[in-house]
PDB file of C-alpha atoms in Angstrom:
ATOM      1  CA  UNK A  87     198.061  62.789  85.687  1.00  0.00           C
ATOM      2  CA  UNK A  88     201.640  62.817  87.657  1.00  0.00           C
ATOM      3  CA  UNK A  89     203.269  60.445  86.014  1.00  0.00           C
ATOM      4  CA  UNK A  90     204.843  59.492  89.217  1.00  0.00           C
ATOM      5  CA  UNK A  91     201.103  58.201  90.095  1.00  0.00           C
ATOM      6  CA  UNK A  92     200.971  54.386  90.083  1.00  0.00           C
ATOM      7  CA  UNK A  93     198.717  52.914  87.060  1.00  0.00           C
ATOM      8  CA  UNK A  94     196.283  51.774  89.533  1.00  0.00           C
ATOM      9  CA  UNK A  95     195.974  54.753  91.513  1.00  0.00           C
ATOM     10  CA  UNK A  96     195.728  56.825  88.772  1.00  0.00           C
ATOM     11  CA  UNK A  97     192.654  54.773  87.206  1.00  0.00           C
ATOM     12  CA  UNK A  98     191.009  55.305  90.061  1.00  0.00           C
ATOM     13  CA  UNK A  99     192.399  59.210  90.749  1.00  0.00           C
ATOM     14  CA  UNK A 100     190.580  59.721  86.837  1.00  0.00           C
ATOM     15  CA  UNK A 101     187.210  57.795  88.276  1.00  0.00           C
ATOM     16  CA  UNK A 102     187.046  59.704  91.565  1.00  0.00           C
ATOM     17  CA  UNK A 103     187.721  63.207  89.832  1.00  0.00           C
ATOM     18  CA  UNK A 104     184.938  62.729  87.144  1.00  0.00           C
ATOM     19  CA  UNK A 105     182.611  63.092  90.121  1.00  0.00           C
ATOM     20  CA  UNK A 106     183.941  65.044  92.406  1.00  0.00           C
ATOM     21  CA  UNK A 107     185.064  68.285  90.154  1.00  0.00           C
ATOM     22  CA  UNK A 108     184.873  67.019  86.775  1.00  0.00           C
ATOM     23  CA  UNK A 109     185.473  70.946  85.733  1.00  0.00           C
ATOM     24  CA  UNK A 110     189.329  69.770  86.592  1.00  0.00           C
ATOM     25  CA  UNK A 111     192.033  71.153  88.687  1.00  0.00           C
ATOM     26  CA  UNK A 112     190.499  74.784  89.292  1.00  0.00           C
ATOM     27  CA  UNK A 113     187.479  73.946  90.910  1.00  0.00           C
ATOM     28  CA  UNK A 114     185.593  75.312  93.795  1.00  0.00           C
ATOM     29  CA  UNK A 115     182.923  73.766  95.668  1.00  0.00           C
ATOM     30  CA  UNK A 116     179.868  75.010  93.838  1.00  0.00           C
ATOM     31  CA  UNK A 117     182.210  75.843  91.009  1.00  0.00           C
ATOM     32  CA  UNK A 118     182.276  79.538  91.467  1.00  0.00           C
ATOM     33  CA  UNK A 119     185.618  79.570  90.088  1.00  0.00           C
ATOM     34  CA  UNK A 120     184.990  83.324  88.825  1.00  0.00           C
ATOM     35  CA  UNK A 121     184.723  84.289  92.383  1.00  0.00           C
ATOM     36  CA  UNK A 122     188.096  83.194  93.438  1.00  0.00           C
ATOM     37  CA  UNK A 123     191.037  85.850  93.397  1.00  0.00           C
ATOM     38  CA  UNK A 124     193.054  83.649  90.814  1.00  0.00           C
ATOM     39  CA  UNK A 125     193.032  80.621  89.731  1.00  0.00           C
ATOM     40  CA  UNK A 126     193.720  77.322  92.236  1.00  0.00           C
ATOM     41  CA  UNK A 127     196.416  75.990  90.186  1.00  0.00           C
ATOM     42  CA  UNK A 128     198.988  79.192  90.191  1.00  0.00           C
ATOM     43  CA  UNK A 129     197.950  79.915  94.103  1.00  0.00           C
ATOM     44  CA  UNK A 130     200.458  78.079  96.996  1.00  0.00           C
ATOM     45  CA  UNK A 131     199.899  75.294  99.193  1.00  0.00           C
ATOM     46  CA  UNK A 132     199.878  78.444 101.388  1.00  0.00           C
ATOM     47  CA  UNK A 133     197.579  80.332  99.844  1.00  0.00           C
ATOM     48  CA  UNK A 134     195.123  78.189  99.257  1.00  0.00           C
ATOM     49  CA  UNK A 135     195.006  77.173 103.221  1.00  0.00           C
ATOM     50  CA  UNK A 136     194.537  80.932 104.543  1.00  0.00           C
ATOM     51  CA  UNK A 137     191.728  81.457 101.797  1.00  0.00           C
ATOM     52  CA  UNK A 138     189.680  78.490 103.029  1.00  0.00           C
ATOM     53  CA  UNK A 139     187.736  80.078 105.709  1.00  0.00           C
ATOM     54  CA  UNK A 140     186.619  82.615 102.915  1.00  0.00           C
ATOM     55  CA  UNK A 141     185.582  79.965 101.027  1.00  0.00           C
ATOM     56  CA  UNK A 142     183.630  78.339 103.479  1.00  0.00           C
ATOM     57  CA  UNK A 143     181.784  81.374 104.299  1.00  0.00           C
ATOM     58  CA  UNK A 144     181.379  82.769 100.518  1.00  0.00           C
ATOM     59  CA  UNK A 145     180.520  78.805  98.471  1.00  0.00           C
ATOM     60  CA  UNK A 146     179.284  76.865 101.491  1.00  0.00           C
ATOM     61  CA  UNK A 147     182.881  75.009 101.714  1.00  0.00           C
ATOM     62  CA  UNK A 148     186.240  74.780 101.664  1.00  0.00           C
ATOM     63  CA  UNK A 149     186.536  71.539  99.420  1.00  0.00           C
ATOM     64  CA  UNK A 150     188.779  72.988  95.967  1.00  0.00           C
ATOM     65  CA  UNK A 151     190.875  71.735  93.351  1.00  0.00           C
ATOM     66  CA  UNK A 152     190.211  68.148  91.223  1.00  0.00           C
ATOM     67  CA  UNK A 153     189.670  65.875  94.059  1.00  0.00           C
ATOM     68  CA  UNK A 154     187.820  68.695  96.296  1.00  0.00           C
ATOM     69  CA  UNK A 155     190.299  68.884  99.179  1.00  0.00           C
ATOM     70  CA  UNK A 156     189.132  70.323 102.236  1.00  0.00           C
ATOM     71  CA  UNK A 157     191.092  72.629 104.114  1.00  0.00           C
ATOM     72  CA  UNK A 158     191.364  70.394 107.234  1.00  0.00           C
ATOM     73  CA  UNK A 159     192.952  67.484 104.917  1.00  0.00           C
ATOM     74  CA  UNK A 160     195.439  69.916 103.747  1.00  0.00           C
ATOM     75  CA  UNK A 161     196.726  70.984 106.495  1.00  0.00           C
ATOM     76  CA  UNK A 162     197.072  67.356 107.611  1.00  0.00           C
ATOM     77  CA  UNK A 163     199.121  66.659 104.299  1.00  0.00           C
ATOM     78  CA  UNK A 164     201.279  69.764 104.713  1.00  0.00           C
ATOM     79  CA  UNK A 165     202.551  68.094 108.277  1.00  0.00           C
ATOM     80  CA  UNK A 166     202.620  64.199 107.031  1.00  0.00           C
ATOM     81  CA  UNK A 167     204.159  65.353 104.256  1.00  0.00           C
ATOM     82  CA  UNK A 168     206.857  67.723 105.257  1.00  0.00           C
ATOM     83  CA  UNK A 169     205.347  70.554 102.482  1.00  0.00           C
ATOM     84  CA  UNK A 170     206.808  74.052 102.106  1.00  0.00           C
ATOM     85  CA  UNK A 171     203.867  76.485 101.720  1.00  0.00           C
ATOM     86  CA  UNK A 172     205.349  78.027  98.790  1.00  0.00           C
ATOM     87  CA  UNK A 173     205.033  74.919  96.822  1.00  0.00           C
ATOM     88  CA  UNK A 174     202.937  75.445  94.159  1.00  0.00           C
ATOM     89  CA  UNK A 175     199.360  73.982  93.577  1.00  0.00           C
ATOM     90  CA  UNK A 176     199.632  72.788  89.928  1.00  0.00           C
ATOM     91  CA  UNK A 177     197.372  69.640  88.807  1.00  0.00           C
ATOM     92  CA  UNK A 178     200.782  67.277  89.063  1.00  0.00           C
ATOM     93  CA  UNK A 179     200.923  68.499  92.727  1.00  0.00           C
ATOM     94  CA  UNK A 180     196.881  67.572  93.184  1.00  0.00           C
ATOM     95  CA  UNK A 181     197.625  64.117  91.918  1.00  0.00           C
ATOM     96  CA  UNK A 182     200.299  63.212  94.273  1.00  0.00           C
ATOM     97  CA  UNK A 183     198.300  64.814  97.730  1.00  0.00           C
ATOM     98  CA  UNK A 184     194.930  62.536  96.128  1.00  0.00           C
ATOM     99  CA  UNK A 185     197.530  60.040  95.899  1.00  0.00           C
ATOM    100  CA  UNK A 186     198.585  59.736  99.669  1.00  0.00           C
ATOM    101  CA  UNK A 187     194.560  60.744 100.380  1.00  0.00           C
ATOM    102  CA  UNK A 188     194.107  56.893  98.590  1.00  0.00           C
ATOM    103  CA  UNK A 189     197.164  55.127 100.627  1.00  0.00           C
ATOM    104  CA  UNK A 190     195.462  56.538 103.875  1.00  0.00           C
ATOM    105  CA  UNK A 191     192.634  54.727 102.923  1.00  0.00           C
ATOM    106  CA  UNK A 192     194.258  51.281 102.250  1.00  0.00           C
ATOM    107  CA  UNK A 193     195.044  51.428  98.567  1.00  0.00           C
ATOM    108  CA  UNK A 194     198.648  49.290  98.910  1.00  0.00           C
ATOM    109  CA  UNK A 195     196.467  46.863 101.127  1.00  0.00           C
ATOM    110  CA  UNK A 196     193.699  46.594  98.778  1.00  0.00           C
ATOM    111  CA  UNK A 197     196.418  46.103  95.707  1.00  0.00           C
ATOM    112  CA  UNK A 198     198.230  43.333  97.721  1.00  0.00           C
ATOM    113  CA  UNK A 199     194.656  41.188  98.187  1.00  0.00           C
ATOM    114  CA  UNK A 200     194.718  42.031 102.124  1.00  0.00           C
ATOM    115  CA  UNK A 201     191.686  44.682 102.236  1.00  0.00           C
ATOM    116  CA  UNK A 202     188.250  43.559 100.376  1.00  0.00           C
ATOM    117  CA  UNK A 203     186.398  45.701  97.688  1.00  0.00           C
ATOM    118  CA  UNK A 204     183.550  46.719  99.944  1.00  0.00           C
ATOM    119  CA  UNK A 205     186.132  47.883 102.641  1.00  0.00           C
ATOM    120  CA  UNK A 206     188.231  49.432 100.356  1.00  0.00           C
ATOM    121  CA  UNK A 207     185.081  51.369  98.813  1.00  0.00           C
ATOM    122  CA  UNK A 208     183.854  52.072 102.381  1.00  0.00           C
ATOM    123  CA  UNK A 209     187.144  53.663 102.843  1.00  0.00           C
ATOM    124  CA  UNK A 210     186.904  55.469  99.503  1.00  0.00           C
ATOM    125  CA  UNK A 211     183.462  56.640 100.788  1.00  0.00           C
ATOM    126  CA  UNK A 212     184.845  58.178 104.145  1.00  0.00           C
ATOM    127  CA  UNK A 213     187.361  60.475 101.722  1.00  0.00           C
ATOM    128  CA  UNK A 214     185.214  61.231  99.381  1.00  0.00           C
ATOM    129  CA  UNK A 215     181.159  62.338 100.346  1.00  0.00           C
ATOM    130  CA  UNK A 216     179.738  61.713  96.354  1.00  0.00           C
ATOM    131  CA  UNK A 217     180.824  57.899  96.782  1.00  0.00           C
ATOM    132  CA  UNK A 218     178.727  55.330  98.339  1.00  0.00           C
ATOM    133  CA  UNK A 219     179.257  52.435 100.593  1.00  0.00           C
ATOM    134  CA  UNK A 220     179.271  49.363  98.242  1.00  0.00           C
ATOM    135  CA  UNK A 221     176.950  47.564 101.479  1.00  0.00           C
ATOM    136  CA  UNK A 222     174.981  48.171 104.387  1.00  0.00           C
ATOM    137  CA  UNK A 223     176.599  49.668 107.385  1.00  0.00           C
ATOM    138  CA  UNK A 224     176.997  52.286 110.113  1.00  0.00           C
ATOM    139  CA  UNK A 225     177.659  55.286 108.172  1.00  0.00           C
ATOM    140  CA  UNK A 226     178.732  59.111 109.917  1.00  0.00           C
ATOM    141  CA  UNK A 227     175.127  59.556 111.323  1.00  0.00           C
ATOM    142  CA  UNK A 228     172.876  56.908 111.138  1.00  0.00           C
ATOM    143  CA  UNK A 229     172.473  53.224 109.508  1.00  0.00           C
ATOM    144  CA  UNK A 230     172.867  53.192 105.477  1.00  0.00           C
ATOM    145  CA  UNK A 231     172.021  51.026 103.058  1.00  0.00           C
ATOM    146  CA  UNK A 232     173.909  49.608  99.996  1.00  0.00           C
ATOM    147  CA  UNK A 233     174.540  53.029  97.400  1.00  0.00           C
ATOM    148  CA  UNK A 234     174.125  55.691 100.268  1.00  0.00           C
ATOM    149  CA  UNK A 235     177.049  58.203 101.030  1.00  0.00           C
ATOM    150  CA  UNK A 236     178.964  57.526 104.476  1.00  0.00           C
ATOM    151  CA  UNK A 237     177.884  61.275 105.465  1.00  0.00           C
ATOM    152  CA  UNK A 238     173.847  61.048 104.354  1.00  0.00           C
ATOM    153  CA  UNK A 239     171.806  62.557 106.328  1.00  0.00           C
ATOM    154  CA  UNK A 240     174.022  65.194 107.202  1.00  0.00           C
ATOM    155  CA  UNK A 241     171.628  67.727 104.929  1.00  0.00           C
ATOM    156  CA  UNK A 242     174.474  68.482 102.506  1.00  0.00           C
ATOM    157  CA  UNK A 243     176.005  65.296 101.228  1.00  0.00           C
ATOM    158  CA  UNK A 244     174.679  62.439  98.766  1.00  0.00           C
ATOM    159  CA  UNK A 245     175.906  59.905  96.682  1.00  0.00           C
ATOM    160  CA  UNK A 246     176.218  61.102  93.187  1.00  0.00           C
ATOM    161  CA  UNK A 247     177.863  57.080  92.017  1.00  0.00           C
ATOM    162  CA  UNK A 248     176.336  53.778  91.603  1.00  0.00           C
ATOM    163  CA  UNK A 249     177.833  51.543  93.998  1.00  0.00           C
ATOM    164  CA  UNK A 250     178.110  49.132  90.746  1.00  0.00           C
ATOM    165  CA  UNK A 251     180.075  51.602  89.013  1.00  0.00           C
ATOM    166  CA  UNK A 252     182.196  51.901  91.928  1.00  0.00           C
ATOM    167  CA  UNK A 253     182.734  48.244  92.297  1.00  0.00           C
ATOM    168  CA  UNK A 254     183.685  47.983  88.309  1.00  0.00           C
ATOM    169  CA  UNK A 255     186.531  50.826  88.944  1.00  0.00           C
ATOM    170  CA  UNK A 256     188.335  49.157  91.779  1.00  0.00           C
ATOM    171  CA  UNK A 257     188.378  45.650  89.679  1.00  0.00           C
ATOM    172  CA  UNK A 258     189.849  47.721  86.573  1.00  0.00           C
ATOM    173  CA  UNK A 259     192.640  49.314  89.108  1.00  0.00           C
ATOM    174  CA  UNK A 260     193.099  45.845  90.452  1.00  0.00           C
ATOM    175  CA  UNK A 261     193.773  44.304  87.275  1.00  0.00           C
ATOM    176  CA  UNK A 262     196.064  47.335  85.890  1.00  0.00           C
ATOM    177  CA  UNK A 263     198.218  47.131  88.865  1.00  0.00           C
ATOM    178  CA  UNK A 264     198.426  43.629  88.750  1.00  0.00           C
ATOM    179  CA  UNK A 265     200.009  43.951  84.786  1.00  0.00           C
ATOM    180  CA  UNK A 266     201.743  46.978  86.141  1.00  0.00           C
ATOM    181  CA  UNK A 267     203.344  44.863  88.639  1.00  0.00           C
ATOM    182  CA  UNK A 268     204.384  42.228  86.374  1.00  0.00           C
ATOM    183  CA  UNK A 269     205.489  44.479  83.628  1.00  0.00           C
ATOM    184  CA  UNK A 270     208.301  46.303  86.311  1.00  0.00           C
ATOM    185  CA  UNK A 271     206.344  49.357  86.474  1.00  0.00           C
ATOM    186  CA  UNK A 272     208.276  52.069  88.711  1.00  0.00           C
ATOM    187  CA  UNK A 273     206.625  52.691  92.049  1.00  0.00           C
ATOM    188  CA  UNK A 274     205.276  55.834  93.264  1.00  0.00           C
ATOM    189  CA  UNK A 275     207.836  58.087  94.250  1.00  0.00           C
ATOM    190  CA  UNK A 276     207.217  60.848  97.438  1.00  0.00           C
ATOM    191  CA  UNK A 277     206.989  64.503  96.728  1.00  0.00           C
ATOM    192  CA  UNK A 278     210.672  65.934  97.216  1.00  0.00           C
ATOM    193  CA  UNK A 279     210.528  69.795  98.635  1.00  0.00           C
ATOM    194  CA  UNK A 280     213.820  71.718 100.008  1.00  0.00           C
ATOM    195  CA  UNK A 281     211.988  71.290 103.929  1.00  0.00           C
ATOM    196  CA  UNK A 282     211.675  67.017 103.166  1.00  0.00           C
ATOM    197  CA  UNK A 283     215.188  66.556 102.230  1.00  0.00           C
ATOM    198  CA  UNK A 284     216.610  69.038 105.327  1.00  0.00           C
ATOM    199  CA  UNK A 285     214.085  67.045 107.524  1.00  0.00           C
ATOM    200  CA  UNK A 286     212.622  64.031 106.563  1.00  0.00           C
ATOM    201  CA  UNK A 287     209.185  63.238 107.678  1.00  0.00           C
ATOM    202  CA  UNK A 288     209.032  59.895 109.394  1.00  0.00           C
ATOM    203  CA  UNK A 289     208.181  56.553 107.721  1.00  0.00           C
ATOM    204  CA  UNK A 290     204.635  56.213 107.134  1.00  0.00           C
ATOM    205  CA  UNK A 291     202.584  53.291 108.826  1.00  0.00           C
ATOM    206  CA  UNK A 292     201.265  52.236 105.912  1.00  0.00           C
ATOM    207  CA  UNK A 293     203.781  51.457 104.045  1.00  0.00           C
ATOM    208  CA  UNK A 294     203.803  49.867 100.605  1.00  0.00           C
ATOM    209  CA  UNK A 295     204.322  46.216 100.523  1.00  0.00           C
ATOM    210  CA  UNK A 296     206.991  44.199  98.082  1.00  0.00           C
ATOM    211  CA  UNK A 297     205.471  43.932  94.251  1.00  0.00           C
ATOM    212  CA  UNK A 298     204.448  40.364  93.522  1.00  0.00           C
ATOM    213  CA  UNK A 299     206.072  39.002  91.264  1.00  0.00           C
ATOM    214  CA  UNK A 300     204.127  37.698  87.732  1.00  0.00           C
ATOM    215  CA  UNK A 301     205.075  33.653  88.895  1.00  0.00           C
ATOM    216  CA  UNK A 302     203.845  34.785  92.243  1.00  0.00           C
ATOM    217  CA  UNK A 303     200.464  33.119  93.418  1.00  0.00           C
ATOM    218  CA  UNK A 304     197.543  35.254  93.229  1.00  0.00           C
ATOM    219  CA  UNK A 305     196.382  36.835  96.826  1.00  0.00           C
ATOM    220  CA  UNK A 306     194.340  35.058  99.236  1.00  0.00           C
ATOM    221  CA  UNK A 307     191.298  37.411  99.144  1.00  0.00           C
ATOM    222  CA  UNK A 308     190.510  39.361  96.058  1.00  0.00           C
ATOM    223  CA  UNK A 309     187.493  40.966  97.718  1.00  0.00           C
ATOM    224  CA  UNK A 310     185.226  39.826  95.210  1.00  0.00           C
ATOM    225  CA  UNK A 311     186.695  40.744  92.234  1.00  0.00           C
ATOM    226  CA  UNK A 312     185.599  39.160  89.245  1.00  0.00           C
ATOM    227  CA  UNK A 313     187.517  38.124  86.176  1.00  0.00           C
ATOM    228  CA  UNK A 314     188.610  41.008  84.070  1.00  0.00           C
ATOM    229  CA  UNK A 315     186.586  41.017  80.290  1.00  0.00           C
ATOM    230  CA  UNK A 316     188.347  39.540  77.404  1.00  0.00           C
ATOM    231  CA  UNK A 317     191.021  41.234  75.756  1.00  0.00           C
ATOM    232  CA  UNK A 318     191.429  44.027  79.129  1.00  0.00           C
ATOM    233  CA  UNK A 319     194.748  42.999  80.303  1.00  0.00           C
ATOM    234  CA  UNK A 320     196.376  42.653  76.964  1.00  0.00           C
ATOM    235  CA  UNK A 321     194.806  46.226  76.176  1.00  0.00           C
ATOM    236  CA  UNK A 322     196.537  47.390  79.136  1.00  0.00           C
ATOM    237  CA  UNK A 323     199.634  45.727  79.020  1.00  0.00           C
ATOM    238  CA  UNK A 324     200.233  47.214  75.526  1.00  0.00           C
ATOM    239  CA  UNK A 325     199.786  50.563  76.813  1.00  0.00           C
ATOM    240  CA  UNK A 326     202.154  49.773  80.063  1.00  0.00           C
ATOM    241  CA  UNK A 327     204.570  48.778  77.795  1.00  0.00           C
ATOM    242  CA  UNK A 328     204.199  52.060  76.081  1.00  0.00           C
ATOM    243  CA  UNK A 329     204.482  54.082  79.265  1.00  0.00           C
ATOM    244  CA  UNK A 330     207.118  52.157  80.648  1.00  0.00           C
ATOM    245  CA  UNK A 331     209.618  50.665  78.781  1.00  0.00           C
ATOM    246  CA  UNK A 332     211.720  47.889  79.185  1.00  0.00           C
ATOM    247  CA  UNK A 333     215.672  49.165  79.789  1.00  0.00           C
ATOM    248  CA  UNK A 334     217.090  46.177  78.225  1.00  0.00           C
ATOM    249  CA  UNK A 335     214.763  46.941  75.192  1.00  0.00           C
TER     250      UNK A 335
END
């Protein structure tokens, strides 16, 4: 994982992955990997755009790499984002695109107690087909029910998570940021290519509010989270500390 990646973010980055391609970094919808011309991860941002049609028409999609972007979504990113084609589409680079996928959808809300779980998963679920709505609601198509993808119905898509499972992940994430927070964790930082320094994209709407602070009161609505087990924060704490040292250590 980019170490640039918030602790949070990343959790959840790991969680999403292990469903969506849990073959890793290289993977093609169907995971027909042997069919591509080289492997996804020494390709360009480029490159992988102008070969998405063919994988559409060959696999069935265009969804590719660890977190099974489509080519739509990159094409979005390369123009929020300010990318140069030529930049390259290693796993570090994957991370920080899922990473802005995840602050589209509210994560910086979510982590400051101002979005609930079951929005934040809904979100989660609009990103990412194999995820399910954690309750009932209008979905792409028609009316779902508590577990169902957002897109089911649509012949192609289901839900390959427990909405349970999904509901444990975000509470994890919520607690590491919260030690992550209070530890003085560094916050993400934004890709940096030759075309965003010459011409910086502008600020983003969603932008990430000020860390609490570890005297701070807790936020207002937690969404429903639940107490973290015993002995979880202190587990995670010790390996915050690990990964992020104090400077006046």
């Amino acid at each position: 994982m980019d170490r640039t990646v918030p602790a949070g973010a990343a959790l959840l980055l790991d969680f999403i992955a292990g469903f969506e391609a849990p073959k890793g970094y290289d993977t093609v919808y169907a995971n027909k990997m042997a069919q591509m011309p080289k492997p996804l991860t020494s390709m360009t941002l480029a490159e992988v755009i102008a070969d998405g049609p063919r994988r559409t028409k060959t696999f069935g999609s265009s969804a590719c790499g660890r977190y099974q972007f489509m080519t739509a979504t990159l094409q979005d990113l390369r123009k929020e984002m300010v990318l140069m084609g030529t930049d390259r589409f290693t796993p570090d680079f994957q991370d920080r695109l899922a990473l802005k996928l995840l602050q589209r959808r509210g994560y910086d809300k979510f982590m400051a107690g101002k979005m609930t779980r079951a929005a934040f998963g809904l979100a989660i679920a609009q990103e990412w087909a194999s995820f399910p709505v954690l309750e009932a609601c209008k979905g792409a198509s028609r009316s779902l029910a508590r577990g169902q993808s957002y897109y089911a119905g649509d012949g192609l898509n289901k839900a390959l998570v427990k909405p349970e499972a999904v509901e444990a992940a975000l509470t994890r994430a919520f607690a590491t940021n919260s030690v992550a927070v209070a530890l003085g964790a560094p916050p993400a930082t934004p890709i940096k290519t030759p075309a965003a320094i010459a011409s910086p994209a502008p600020a983003s709407p969603l932008v990430a509010p000020a860390p609490r602070r570890a005297a701070d009161p807790p936020p207002p609505d937690n969404g429903g989270i639940t107490k973290p087990e015993p002995g979880l924060l202190a587990r995670i704490a010790a390996r915050l500390r690990a990964a992020y040292p104090r400077k006046d250590a």
